[in-house]
Amino acid sequence: MRKMILSLALLLPMLAMGADDAEILNALRLHKASGEEVTILLKERPFVTFVSNDLVVTTQSNEVSYPSADIMKFTYEAVEYSGVNGLAQTGSLISFLGDELQVAHLTPATEVAVYTLDGKCVATATTDAKGAASISLSGQPAAVYVVKTSSVTFKIRKQ
């Protein structure tokens, strides 16, 4: 029942808009209590649920979770982009392309690290001059991982 209500709540804003307006909304933006924003492209088909005390965003290929107390609201946004490096908006962006985790809108030269739940670092990358990085998870088994940057920490599930 809760999932159905949440799904309807997510769809209502899009139904209230005209067809032309709906075409420009291409991202889900999470507004964190810290002031940080995380953007997930709608092409990833995000599905938002609440599990225990976490807000969970499930996409076609992965799952990201945040403590629900850290999320103030989430909105649909129009984000200009031409691939991850071409984004024009602010706020951290998470995107998955196959087995590759892509992040953008971080501070340049920021380290992005992926850890197993028992704390073992399995992959790292440093953001480029545009604040973007890609991390291949192709050699890692299907599991839940913690991704940590200087401004955001979240969980993903590799399927």
JSON list of C-alpha atoms in Angstrom, two decimals:
[
{"chain": "A", "resi": 1, "resn": "MET", "atom": "CA", "xyz": [0.00, 0.00, 0.00]},
{"chain": "A", "resi": 2, "resn": "ARG", "atom": "CA", "xyz": [2.82, 2.38, 0.96]},
{"chain": "A", "resi": 3, "resn": "LYS", "atom": "CA", "xyz": [4.62, 1.72, -2.33]},
{"chain": "A", "resi": 4, "resn": "MET", "atom": "CA", "xyz": [1.45, 2.41, -4.30]},
{"chain": "A", "resi": 5, "resn": "ILE", "atom": "CA", "xyz": [0.84, 5.72, -2.50]},
{"chain": "A", "resi": 6, "resn": "LEU", "atom": "CA", "xyz": [4.45, 6.78, -3.03]},
{"chain": "A", "resi": 7, "resn": "SER", "atom": "CA", "xyz": [4.31, 5.83, -6.70]},
{"chain": "A", "resi": 8, "resn": "LEU", "atom": "CA", "xyz": [1.12, 7.85, -7.17]},
{"chain": "A", "resi": 9, "resn": "ALA", "atom": "CA", "xyz": [2.65, 10.81, -5.34]},
{"chain": "A", "resi": 10, "resn": "LEU", "atom": "CA", "xyz": [5.62, 10.70, -7.70]},
{"chain": "A", "resi": 11, "resn": "LEU", "atom": "CA", "xyz": [3.43, 10.56, -10.80]},
{"chain": "A", "resi": 12, "resn": "LEU", "atom": "CA", "xyz": [0.94, 13.30, -9.90]},
{"chain": "A", "resi": 13, "resn": "PRO", "atom": "CA", "xyz": [3.27, 16.26, -10.62]},
{"chain": "A", "resi": 14, "resn": "MET", "atom": "CA", "xyz": [3.98, 14.88, -14.09]},
{"chain": "A", "resi": 15, "resn": "LEU", "atom": "CA", "xyz": [0.28, 14.34, -14.83]},
{"chain": "A", "resi": 16, "resn": "ALA", "atom": "CA", "xyz": [-0.49, 17.95, -13.96]},
{"chain": "A", "resi": 17, "resn": "MET", "atom": "CA", "xyz": [1.89, 19.22, -16.65]},
{"chain": "A", "resi": 18, "resn": "GLY", "atom": "CA", "xyz": [1.40, 19.43, -20.38]},
{"chain": "A", "resi": 19, "resn": "ALA", "atom": "CA", "xyz": [3.19, 17.04, -22.71]},
{"chain": "A", "resi": 20, "resn": "ASP", "atom": "CA", "xyz": [5.74, 19.69, -23.64]},
{"chain": "A", "resi": 21, "resn": "ASP", "atom": "CA", "xyz": [6.62, 20.34, -19.98]},
{"chain": "A", "resi": 22, "resn": "ALA", "atom": "CA", "xyz": [6.95, 16.64, -19.12]},
{"chain": "A", "resi": 23, "resn": "GLU", "atom": "CA", "xyz": [9.54, 16.15, -21.86]},
{"chain": "A", "resi": 24, "resn": "ILE", "atom": "CA", "xyz": [12.00, 18.52, -20.21]},
{"chain": "A", "resi": 25, "resn": "LEU", "atom": "CA", "xyz": [11.88, 16.89, -16.77]},
{"chain": "A", "resi": 26, "resn": "ASN", "atom": "CA", "xyz": [14.72, 14.40, -16.98]},
{"chain": "A", "resi": 27, "resn": "ALA", "atom": "CA", "xyz": [16.11, 14.03, -13.46]},
{"chain": "A", "resi": 28, "resn": "LEU", "atom": "CA", "xyz": [15.15, 13.22, -9.89]},
{"chain": "A", "resi": 29, "resn": "ARG", "atom": "CA", "xyz": [16.89, 15.54, -7.43]},
{"chain": "A", "resi": 30, "resn": "LEU", "atom": "CA", "xyz": [17.31, 14.61, -3.76]},
{"chain": "A", "resi": 31, "resn": "HIS", "atom": "CA", "xyz": [17.71, 17.65, -1.48]},
{"chain": "A", "resi": 32, "resn": "LYS", "atom": "CA", "xyz": [19.78, 16.72, 1.58]},
{"chain": "A", "resi": 33, "resn": "ALA", "atom": "CA", "xyz": [19.62, 18.41, 4.99]},
{"chain": "A", "resi": 34, "resn": "SER", "atom": "CA", "xyz": [23.29, 19.39, 4.56]},
{"chain": "A", "resi": 35, "resn": "GLY", "atom": "CA", "xyz": [22.38, 21.51, 1.53]},
{"chain": "A", "resi": 36, "resn": "GLU", "atom": "CA", "xyz": [23.93, 19.03, -0.90]},
{"chain": "A", "resi": 37, "resn": "GLU", "atom": "CA", "xyz": [21.84, 17.80, -3.81]},
{"chain": "A", "resi": 38, "resn": "VAL", "atom": "CA", "xyz": [22.03, 14.45, -5.56]},
{"chain": "A", "resi": 39, "resn": "THR", "atom": "CA", "xyz": [20.64, 14.14, -9.09]},
{"chain": "A", "resi": 40, "resn": "ILE", "atom": "CA", "xyz": [19.66, 10.84, -10.69]},
{"chain": "A", "resi": 41, "resn": "LEU", "atom": "CA", "xyz": [18.72, 10.85, -14.36]},
{"chain": "A", "resi": 42, "resn": "LEU", "atom": "CA", "xyz": [15.22, 9.61, -15.16]},
{"chain": "A", "resi": 43, "resn": "LYS", "atom": "CA", "xyz": [16.66, 7.55, -18.01]},
{"chain": "A", "resi": 44, "resn": "GLU", "atom": "CA", "xyz": [17.90, 5.29, -15.18]},
{"chain": "A", "resi": 45, "resn": "ARG", "atom": "CA", "xyz": [14.20, 4.76, -14.27]},
{"chain": "A", "resi": 46, "resn": "PRO", "atom": "CA", "xyz": [14.53, 5.53, -10.55]},
{"chain": "A", "resi": 47, "resn": "PHE", "atom": "CA", "xyz": [11.94, 4.01, -8.22]},
{"chain": "A", "resi": 48, "resn": "VAL", "atom": "CA", "xyz": [11.82, 5.53, -4.73]},
{"chain": "A", "resi": 49, "resn": "THR", "atom": "CA", "xyz": [10.84, 3.48, -1.67]},
{"chain": "A", "resi": 50, "resn": "PHE", "atom": "CA", "xyz": [11.38, 3.67, 2.06]},
{"chain": "A", "resi": 51, "resn": "VAL", "atom": "CA", "xyz": [12.95, 0.67, 3.78]},
{"chain": "A", "resi": 52, "resn": "SER", "atom": "CA", "xyz": [13.36, 0.89, 7.56]},
{"chain": "A", "resi": 53, "resn": "ASN", "atom": "CA", "xyz": [14.95, 4.32, 8.07]},
{"chain": "A", "resi": 54, "resn": "ASP", "atom": "CA", "xyz": [16.39, 4.61, 4.56]},
{"chain": "A", "resi": 55, "resn": "LEU", "atom": "CA", "xyz": [15.18, 6.27, 1.37]},
{"chain": "A", "resi": 56, "resn": "VAL", "atom": "CA", "xyz": [16.03, 3.78, -1.37]},
{"chain": "A", "resi": 57, "resn": "VAL", "atom": "CA", "xyz": [16.30, 4.71, -5.05]},
{"chain": "A", "resi": 58, "resn": "THR", "atom": "CA", "xyz": [16.31, 1.64, -7.28]},
{"chain": "A", "resi": 59, "resn": "THR", "atom": "CA", "xyz": [17.31, 2.04, -10.93]},
{"chain": "A", "resi": 60, "resn": "GLN", "atom": "CA", "xyz": [17.42, -0.41, -13.83]},
{"chain": "A", "resi": 61, "resn": "SER", "atom": "CA", "xyz": [20.83, -1.68, -12.77]},
{"chain": "A", "resi": 62, "resn": "ASN", "atom": "CA", "xyz": [21.52, -0.59, -9.19]},
{"chain": "A", "resi": 63, "resn": "GLU", "atom": "CA", "xyz": [20.16, 0.59, -5.88]},
{"chain": "A", "resi": 64, "resn": "VAL", "atom": "CA", "xyz": [21.22, 3.64, -3.84]},
{"chain": "A", "resi": 65, "resn": "SER", "atom": "CA", "xyz": [20.11, 4.29, -0.28]},
{"chain": "A", "resi": 66, "resn": "TYR", "atom": "CA", "xyz": [20.37, 7.26, 2.06]},
{"chain": "A", "resi": 67, "resn": "PRO", "atom": "CA", "xyz": [19.24, 7.68, 5.67]},
{"chain": "A", "resi": 68, "resn": "SER", "atom": "CA", "xyz": [15.75, 9.17, 5.27]},
{"chain": "A", "resi": 69, "resn": "ALA", "atom": "CA", "xyz": [16.51, 11.76, 7.96]},
{"chain": "A", "resi": 70, "resn": "ASP", "atom": "CA", "xyz": [19.19, 13.20, 5.62]},
{"chain": "A", "resi": 71, "resn": "ILE", "atom": "CA", "xyz": [16.70, 13.82, 2.76]},
{"chain": "A", "resi": 72, "resn": "MET", "atom": "CA", "xyz": [14.56, 16.95, 3.12]},
{"chain": "A", "resi": 73, "resn": "LYS", "atom": "CA", "xyz": [12.66, 16.53, -0.16]},
{"chain": "A", "resi": 74, "resn": "PHE", "atom": "CA", "xyz": [12.97, 15.22, -3.69]},
{"chain": "A", "resi": 75, "resn": "THR", "atom": "CA", "xyz": [11.89, 16.98, -6.86]},
{"chain": "A", "resi": 76, "resn": "TYR", "atom": "CA", "xyz": [11.78, 16.43, -10.59]},
{"chain": "A", "resi": 77, "resn": "GLU", "atom": "CA", "xyz": [14.14, 18.75, -12.46]},
{"chain": "A", "resi": 78, "resn": "ALA", "atom": "CA", "xyz": [15.13, 19.66, -15.98]},
{"chain": "A", "resi": 79, "resn": "VAL", "atom": "CA", "xyz": [18.87, 19.02, -16.20]},
{"chain": "A", "resi": 80, "resn": "GLU", "atom": "CA", "xyz": [20.89, 19.91, -19.28]},
{"chain": "A", "resi": 81, "resn": "TYR", "atom": "CA", "xyz": [23.47, 17.29, -20.11]},
{"chain": "A", "resi": 82, "resn": "SER", "atom": "CA", "xyz": [25.32, 15.67, -22.95]},
{"chain": "A", "resi": 83, "resn": "GLY", "atom": "CA", "xyz": [26.72, 12.69, -21.10]},
{"chain": "A", "resi": 84, "resn": "VAL", "atom": "CA", "xyz": [28.01, 12.88, -17.54]},
{"chain": "A", "resi": 85, "resn": "ASN", "atom": "CA", "xyz": [30.80, 15.38, -18.32]},
{"chain": "A", "resi": 86, "resn": "GLY", "atom": "CA", "xyz": [28.43, 17.80, -20.05]},
{"chain": "A", "resi": 87, "resn": "LEU", "atom": "CA", "xyz": [26.08, 18.53, -17.15]},
{"chain": "A", "resi": 88, "resn": "ALA", "atom": "CA", "xyz": [25.15, 22.15, -16.60]},
{"chain": "A", "resi": 89, "resn": "GLN", "atom": "CA", "xyz": [23.37, 21.93, -13.24]},
{"chain": "A", "resi": 90, "resn": "THR", "atom": "CA", "xyz": [24.75, 21.78, -9.72]},
{"chain": "A", "resi": 91, "resn": "GLY", "atom": "CA", "xyz": [24.40, 18.95, -7.21]},
{"chain": "A", "resi": 92, "resn": "SER", "atom": "CA", "xyz": [26.03, 15.54, -7.20]},
{"chain": "A", "resi": 93, "resn": "LEU", "atom": "CA", "xyz": [24.87, 13.31, -10.03]},
{"chain": "A", "resi": 94, "resn": "ILE", "atom": "CA", "xyz": [24.89, 9.53, -9.96]},
{"chain": "A", "resi": 95, "resn": "SER", "atom": "CA", "xyz": [24.50, 7.48, -13.10]},
{"chain": "A", "resi": 96, "resn": "PHE", "atom": "CA", "xyz": [25.04, 3.83, -13.93]},
{"chain": "A", "resi": 97, "resn": "LEU", "atom": "CA", "xyz": [26.15, 2.58, -17.32]},
{"chain": "A", "resi": 98, "resn": "GLY", "atom": "CA", "xyz": [26.39, -1.19, -17.27]},
{"chain": "A", "resi": 99, "resn": "ASP", "atom": "CA", "xyz": [28.93, -2.07, -14.57]},
{"chain": "A", "resi": 100, "resn": "GLU", "atom": "CA", "xyz": [30.25, 1.50, -14.43]},
{"chain": "A", "resi": 101, "resn": "LEU", "atom": "CA", "xyz": [29.35, 3.96, -11.68]},
{"chain": "A", "resi": 102, "resn": "GLN", "atom": "CA", "xyz": [29.56, 7.56, -12.90]},
{"chain": "A", "resi": 103, "resn": "VAL", "atom": "CA", "xyz": [29.50, 10.60, -10.62]},
{"chain": "A", "resi": 104, "resn": "ALA", "atom": "CA", "xyz": [29.53, 14.26, -11.57]},
{"chain": "A", "resi": 105, "resn": "HIS", "atom": "CA", "xyz": [29.29, 17.73, -10.04]},
{"chain": "A", "resi": 106, "resn": "LEU", "atom": "CA", "xyz": [31.81, 17.02, -7.34]},
{"chain": "A", "resi": 107, "resn": "THR", "atom": "CA", "xyz": [34.76, 19.24, -6.54]},
{"chain": "A", "resi": 108, "resn": "PRO", "atom": "CA", "xyz": [37.64, 18.62, -9.00]},
{"chain": "A", "resi": 109, "resn": "ALA", "atom": "CA", "xyz": [40.35, 16.29, -7.65]},
{"chain": "A", "resi": 110, "resn": "THR", "atom": "CA", "xyz": [37.94, 14.70, -5.14]},
{"chain": "A", "resi": 111, "resn": "GLU", "atom": "CA", "xyz": [38.54, 11.04, -4.33]},
{"chain": "A", "resi": 112, "resn": "VAL", "atom": "CA", "xyz": [35.60, 8.69, -4.85]},
{"chain": "A", "resi": 113, "resn": "ALA", "atom": "CA", "xyz": [35.95, 5.35, -3.09]},
{"chain": "A", "resi": 114, "resn": "VAL", "atom": "CA", "xyz": [33.83, 2.20, -3.19]},
{"chain": "A", "resi": 115, "resn": "TYR", "atom": "CA", "xyz": [33.83, -0.05, -0.11]},
{"chain": "A", "resi": 116, "resn": "THR", "atom": "CA", "xyz": [32.33, -3.40, 0.75]},
{"chain": "A", "resi": 117, "resn": "LEU", "atom": "CA", "xyz": [30.01, -3.44, 3.77]},
{"chain": "A", "resi": 118, "resn": "ASP", "atom": "CA", "xyz": [32.86, -4.80, 5.89]},
{"chain": "A", "resi": 119, "resn": "GLY", "atom": "CA", "xyz": [34.99, -1.73, 5.05]},
{"chain": "A", "resi": 120, "resn": "LYS", "atom": "CA", "xyz": [37.33, -3.09, 2.36]},
{"chain": "A", "resi": 121, "resn": "CYS", "atom": "CA", "xyz": [38.10, -0.54, -0.37]},
{"chain": "A", "resi": 122, "resn": "VAL", "atom": "CA", "xyz": [37.52, -2.20, -3.75]},
{"chain": "A", "resi": 123, "resn": "ALA", "atom": "CA", "xyz": [37.81, 0.75, -6.14]},
{"chain": "A", "resi": 124, "resn": "THR", "atom": "CA", "xyz": [38.83, 4.40, -6.16]},
{"chain": "A", "resi": 125, "resn": "ALA", "atom": "CA", "xyz": [38.89, 7.22, -8.67]},
{"chain": "A", "resi": 126, "resn": "THR", "atom": "CA", "xyz": [39.68, 10.92, -8.60]},
{"chain": "A", "resi": 127, "resn": "THR", "atom": "CA", "xyz": [37.35, 13.42, -10.21]},
{"chain": "A", "resi": 128, "resn": "ASP", "atom": "CA", "xyz": [38.62, 15.30, -13.23]},
{"chain": "A", "resi": 129, "resn": "ALA", "atom": "CA", "xyz": [38.72, 19.08, -13.75]},
{"chain": "A", "resi": 130, "resn": "LYS", "atom": "CA", "xyz": [34.94, 19.04, -14.34]},
{"chain": "A", "resi": 131, "resn": "GLY", "atom": "CA", "xyz": [34.26, 17.12, -11.11]},
{"chain": "A", "resi": 132, "resn": "ALA", "atom": "CA", "xyz": [33.34, 13.84, -12.84]},
{"chain": "A", "resi": 133, "resn": "ALA", "atom": "CA", "xyz": [34.65, 10.30, -12.39]},
{"chain": "A", "resi": 134, "resn": "SER", "atom": "CA", "xyz": [33.83, 6.79, -13.58]},
{"chain": "A", "resi": 135, "resn": "ILE", "atom": "CA", "xyz": [34.49, 3.65, -11.57]},
{"chain": "A", "resi": 136, "resn": "SER", "atom": "CA", "xyz": [34.27, 0.20, -13.10]},
{"chain": "A", "resi": 137, "resn": "LEU", "atom": "CA", "xyz": [32.63, -2.40, -10.88]},
{"chain": "A", "resi": 138, "resn": "SER", "atom": "CA", "xyz": [32.90, -5.16, -13.49]},
{"chain": "A", "resi": 139, "resn": "GLY", "atom": "CA", "xyz": [35.31, -7.23, -11.40]},
{"chain": "A", "resi": 140, "resn": "GLN", "atom": "CA", "xyz": [33.16, -7.03, -8.28]},
{"chain": "A", "resi": 141, "resn": "PRO", "atom": "CA", "xyz": [30.49, -9.55, -7.30]},
{"chain": "A", "resi": 142, "resn": "ALA", "atom": "CA", "xyz": [26.82, -8.66, -6.94]},
{"chain": "A", "resi": 143, "resn": "ALA", "atom": "CA", "xyz": [26.54, -7.08, -3.47]},
{"chain": "A", "resi": 144, "resn": "VAL", "atom": "CA", "xyz": [25.82, -3.88, -1.57]},
{"chain": "A", "resi": 145, "resn": "TYR", "atom": "CA", "xyz": [28.65, -1.32, -1.61]},
{"chain": "A", "resi": 146, "resn": "VAL", "atom": "CA", "xyz": [29.24, 2.01, 0.11]},
{"chain": "A", "resi": 147, "resn": "VAL", "atom": "CA", "xyz": [30.37, 4.90, -2.11]},
{"chain": "A", "resi": 148, "resn": "LYS", "atom": "CA", "xyz": [32.09, 7.74, -0.28]},
{"chain": "A", "resi": 149, "resn": "THR", "atom": "CA", "xyz": [33.17, 11.17, -1.48]},
{"chain": "A", "resi": 150, "resn": "SER", "atom": "CA", "xyz": [34.05, 14.30, 0.46]},
{"chain": "A", "resi": 151, "resn": "SER", "atom": "CA", "xyz": [30.45, 15.55, 0.21]},
{"chain": "A", "resi": 152, "resn": "VAL", "atom": "CA", "xyz": [28.19, 12.51, -0.08]},
{"chain": "A", "resi": 153, "resn": "THR", "atom": "CA", "xyz": [28.07, 8.91, 1.13]},
{"chain": "A", "resi": 154, "resn": "PHE", "atom": "CA", "xyz": [25.54, 6.43, -0.20]},
{"chain": "A", "resi": 155, "resn": "LYS", "atom": "CA", "xyz": [24.95, 2.73, -0.71]},
{"chain": "A", "resi": 156, "resn": "ILE", "atom": "CA", "xyz": [24.56, 1.02, -4.06]},
{"chain": "A", "resi": 157, "resn": "ARG", "atom": "CA", "xyz": [23.56, -2.51, -4.88]},
{"chain": "A", "resi": 158, "resn": "LYS", "atom": "CA", "xyz": [25.26, -4.16, -7.81]},
{"chain": "A", "resi": 159, "resn": "GLN", "atom": "CA", "xyz": [22.96, -6.77, -9.28]}
]
